Structure formats: structure tokens, C-alpha cells
PDB file of C-alpha atoms in Angstrom:
ATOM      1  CA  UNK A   1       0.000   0.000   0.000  1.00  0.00           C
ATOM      2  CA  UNK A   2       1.058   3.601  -0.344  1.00  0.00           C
ATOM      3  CA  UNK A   3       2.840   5.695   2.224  1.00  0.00           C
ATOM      4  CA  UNK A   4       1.682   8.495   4.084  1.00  0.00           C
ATOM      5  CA  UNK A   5       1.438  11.645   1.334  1.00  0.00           C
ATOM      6  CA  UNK A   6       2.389  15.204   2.641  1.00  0.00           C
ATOM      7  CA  UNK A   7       1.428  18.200   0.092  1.00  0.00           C
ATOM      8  CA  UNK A   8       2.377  21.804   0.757  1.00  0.00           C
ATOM      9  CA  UNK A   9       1.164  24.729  -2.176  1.00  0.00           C
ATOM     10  CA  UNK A  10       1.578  27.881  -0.482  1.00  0.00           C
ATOM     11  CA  UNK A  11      -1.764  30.177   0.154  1.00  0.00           C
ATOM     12  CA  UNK A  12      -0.151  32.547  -2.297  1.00  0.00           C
ATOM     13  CA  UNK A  13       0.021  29.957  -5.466  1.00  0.00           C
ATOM     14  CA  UNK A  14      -2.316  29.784  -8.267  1.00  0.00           C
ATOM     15  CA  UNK A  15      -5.781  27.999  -8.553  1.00  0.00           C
ATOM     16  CA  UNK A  16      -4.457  25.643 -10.543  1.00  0.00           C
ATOM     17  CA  UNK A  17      -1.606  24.853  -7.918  1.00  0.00           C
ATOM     18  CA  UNK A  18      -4.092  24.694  -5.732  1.00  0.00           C
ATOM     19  CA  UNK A  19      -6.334  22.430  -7.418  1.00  0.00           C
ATOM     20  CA  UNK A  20      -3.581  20.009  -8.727  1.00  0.00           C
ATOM     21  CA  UNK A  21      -2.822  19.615  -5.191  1.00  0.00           C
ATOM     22  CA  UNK A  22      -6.616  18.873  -3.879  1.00  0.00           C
ATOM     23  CA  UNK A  23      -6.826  16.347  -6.550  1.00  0.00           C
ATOM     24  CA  UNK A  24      -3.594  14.443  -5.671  1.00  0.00           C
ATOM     25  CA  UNK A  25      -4.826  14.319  -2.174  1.00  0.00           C
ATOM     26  CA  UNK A  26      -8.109  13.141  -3.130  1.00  0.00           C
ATOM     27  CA  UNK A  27      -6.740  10.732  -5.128  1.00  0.00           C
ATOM     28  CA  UNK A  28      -4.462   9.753  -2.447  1.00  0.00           C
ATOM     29  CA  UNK A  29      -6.883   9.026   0.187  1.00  0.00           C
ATOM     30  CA  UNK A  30      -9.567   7.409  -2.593  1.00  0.00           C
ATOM     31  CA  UNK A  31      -6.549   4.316  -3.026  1.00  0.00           C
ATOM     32  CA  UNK A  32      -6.924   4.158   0.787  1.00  0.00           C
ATOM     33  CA  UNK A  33      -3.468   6.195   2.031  1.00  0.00           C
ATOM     34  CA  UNK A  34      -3.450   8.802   4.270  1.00  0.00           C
ATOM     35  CA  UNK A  35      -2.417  12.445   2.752  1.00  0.00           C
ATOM     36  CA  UNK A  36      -2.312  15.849   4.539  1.00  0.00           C
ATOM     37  CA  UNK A  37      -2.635  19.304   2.636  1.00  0.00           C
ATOM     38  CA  UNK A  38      -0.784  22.002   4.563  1.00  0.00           C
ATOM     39  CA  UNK A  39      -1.700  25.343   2.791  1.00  0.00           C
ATOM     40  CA  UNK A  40       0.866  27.972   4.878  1.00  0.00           C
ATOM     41  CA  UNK A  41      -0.407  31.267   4.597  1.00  0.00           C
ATOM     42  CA  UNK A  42       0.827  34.407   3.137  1.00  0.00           C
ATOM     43  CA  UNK A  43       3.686  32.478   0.851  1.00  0.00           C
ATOM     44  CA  UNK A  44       4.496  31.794  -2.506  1.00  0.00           C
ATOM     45  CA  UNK A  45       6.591  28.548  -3.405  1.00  0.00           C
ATOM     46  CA  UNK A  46       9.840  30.829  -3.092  1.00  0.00           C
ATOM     47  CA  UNK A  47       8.874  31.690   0.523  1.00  0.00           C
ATOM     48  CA  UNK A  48       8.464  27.724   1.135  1.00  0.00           C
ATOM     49  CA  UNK A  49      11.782  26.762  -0.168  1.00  0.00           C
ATOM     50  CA  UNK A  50      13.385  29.419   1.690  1.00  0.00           C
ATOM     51  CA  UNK A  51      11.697  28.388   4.984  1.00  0.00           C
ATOM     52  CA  UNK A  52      13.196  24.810   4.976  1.00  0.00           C
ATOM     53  CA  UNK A  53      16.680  26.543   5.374  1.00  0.00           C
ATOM     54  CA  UNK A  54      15.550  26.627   8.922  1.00  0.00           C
ATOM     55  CA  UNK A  55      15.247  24.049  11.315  1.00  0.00           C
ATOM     56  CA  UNK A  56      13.157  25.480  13.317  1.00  0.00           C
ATOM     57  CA  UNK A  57      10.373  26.522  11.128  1.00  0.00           C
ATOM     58  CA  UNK A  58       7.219  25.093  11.314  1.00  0.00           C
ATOM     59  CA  UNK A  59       7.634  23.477   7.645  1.00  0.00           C
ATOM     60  CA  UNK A  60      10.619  21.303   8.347  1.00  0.00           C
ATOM     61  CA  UNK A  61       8.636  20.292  12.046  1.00  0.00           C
ATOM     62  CA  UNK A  62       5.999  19.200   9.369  1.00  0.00           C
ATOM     63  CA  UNK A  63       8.349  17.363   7.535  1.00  0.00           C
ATOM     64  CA  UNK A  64      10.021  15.804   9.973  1.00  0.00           C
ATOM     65  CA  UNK A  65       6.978  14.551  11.558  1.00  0.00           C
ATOM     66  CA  UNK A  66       5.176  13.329   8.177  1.00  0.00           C
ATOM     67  CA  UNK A  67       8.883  11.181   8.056  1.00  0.00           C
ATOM     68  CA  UNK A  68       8.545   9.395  11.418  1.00  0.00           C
ATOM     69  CA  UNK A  69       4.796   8.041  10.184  1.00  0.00           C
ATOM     70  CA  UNK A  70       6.091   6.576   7.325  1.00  0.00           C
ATOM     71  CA  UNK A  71       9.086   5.269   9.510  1.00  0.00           C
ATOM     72  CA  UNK A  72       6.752   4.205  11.571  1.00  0.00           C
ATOM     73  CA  UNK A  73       4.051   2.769   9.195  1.00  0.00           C
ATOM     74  CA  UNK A  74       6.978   0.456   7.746  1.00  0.00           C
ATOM     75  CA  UNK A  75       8.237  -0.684  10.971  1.00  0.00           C
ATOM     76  CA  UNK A  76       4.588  -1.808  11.986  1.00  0.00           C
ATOM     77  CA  UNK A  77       3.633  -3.496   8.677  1.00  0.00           C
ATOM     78  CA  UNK A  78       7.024  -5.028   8.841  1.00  0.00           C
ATOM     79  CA  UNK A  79       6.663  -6.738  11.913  1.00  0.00           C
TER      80      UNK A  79
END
């Protein structure tokens, strides 16, 4: 089965970002996998890149997070 999906499009972004990104979630959790859409407002996609320079931002704690499920997710179906 699919991992765990994580999509970020910035509140900033086009309609069409914004609607590509719905869909793959949709899509996502119609095949039965968990996805999250995190919409961060006031950014663009520059903004978001430039965030993940920082450890501390609230982007890479999303990140880091949506990692340990999958981690976590494959040590539990592996056992």
C-alpha cells in the first residue's frame, strides 16, 4: 500500500496549484493512504523553499513529523 502523502502549495500559489494539489490528495486518500494538505499562509513557493533553510520553522517540524509516520508505518507493517 502507499505511504503516508504530505502536500504543501503555499496560500499565495495559483488555482491551478491549488487544485492540482486537492486532486492528488483526493486521489491519495480514494486508493486508501493517508495524505495531509498544509496550505501555509501568506507564501508563494519561493517563501516555502526558503523556509526549509531553517530548522526550526514550522515546515521542516511538518516534515520531519510526516517522516517518522512513514518510519513508523513500515516498521509496523514489517513486523
Amino acid at each position: 500500500a502507499p505511504g503516508p502523502l504530505l502536500l504543501v502549495v503555499a496560500a499565495d500559489e495559483s488555482a491551478e496549484f491549488h487544485r492540482q494539489s486537492r486532486d492528488m490528495a483526493a486521489f491519495w486518500q480514494s486508493i486508501g493512504a493517508p495524505a495531509e494538505l498544509v496550505v501555509p499562509p501568506g507564501l508563494d513557493h519561493f517563501d516555502v523553499v526558503n523556509q526549509l533553510r531553517d530548522p526550526d520553522c514550522e515546515l521542516v517540524g511538518l516534515q520531519l513529523r510526516h517522516m517518522q509516520q512513514c518510519f513508523d508505518r513500515r516498521s509496523t507493517s514489517a513486523g
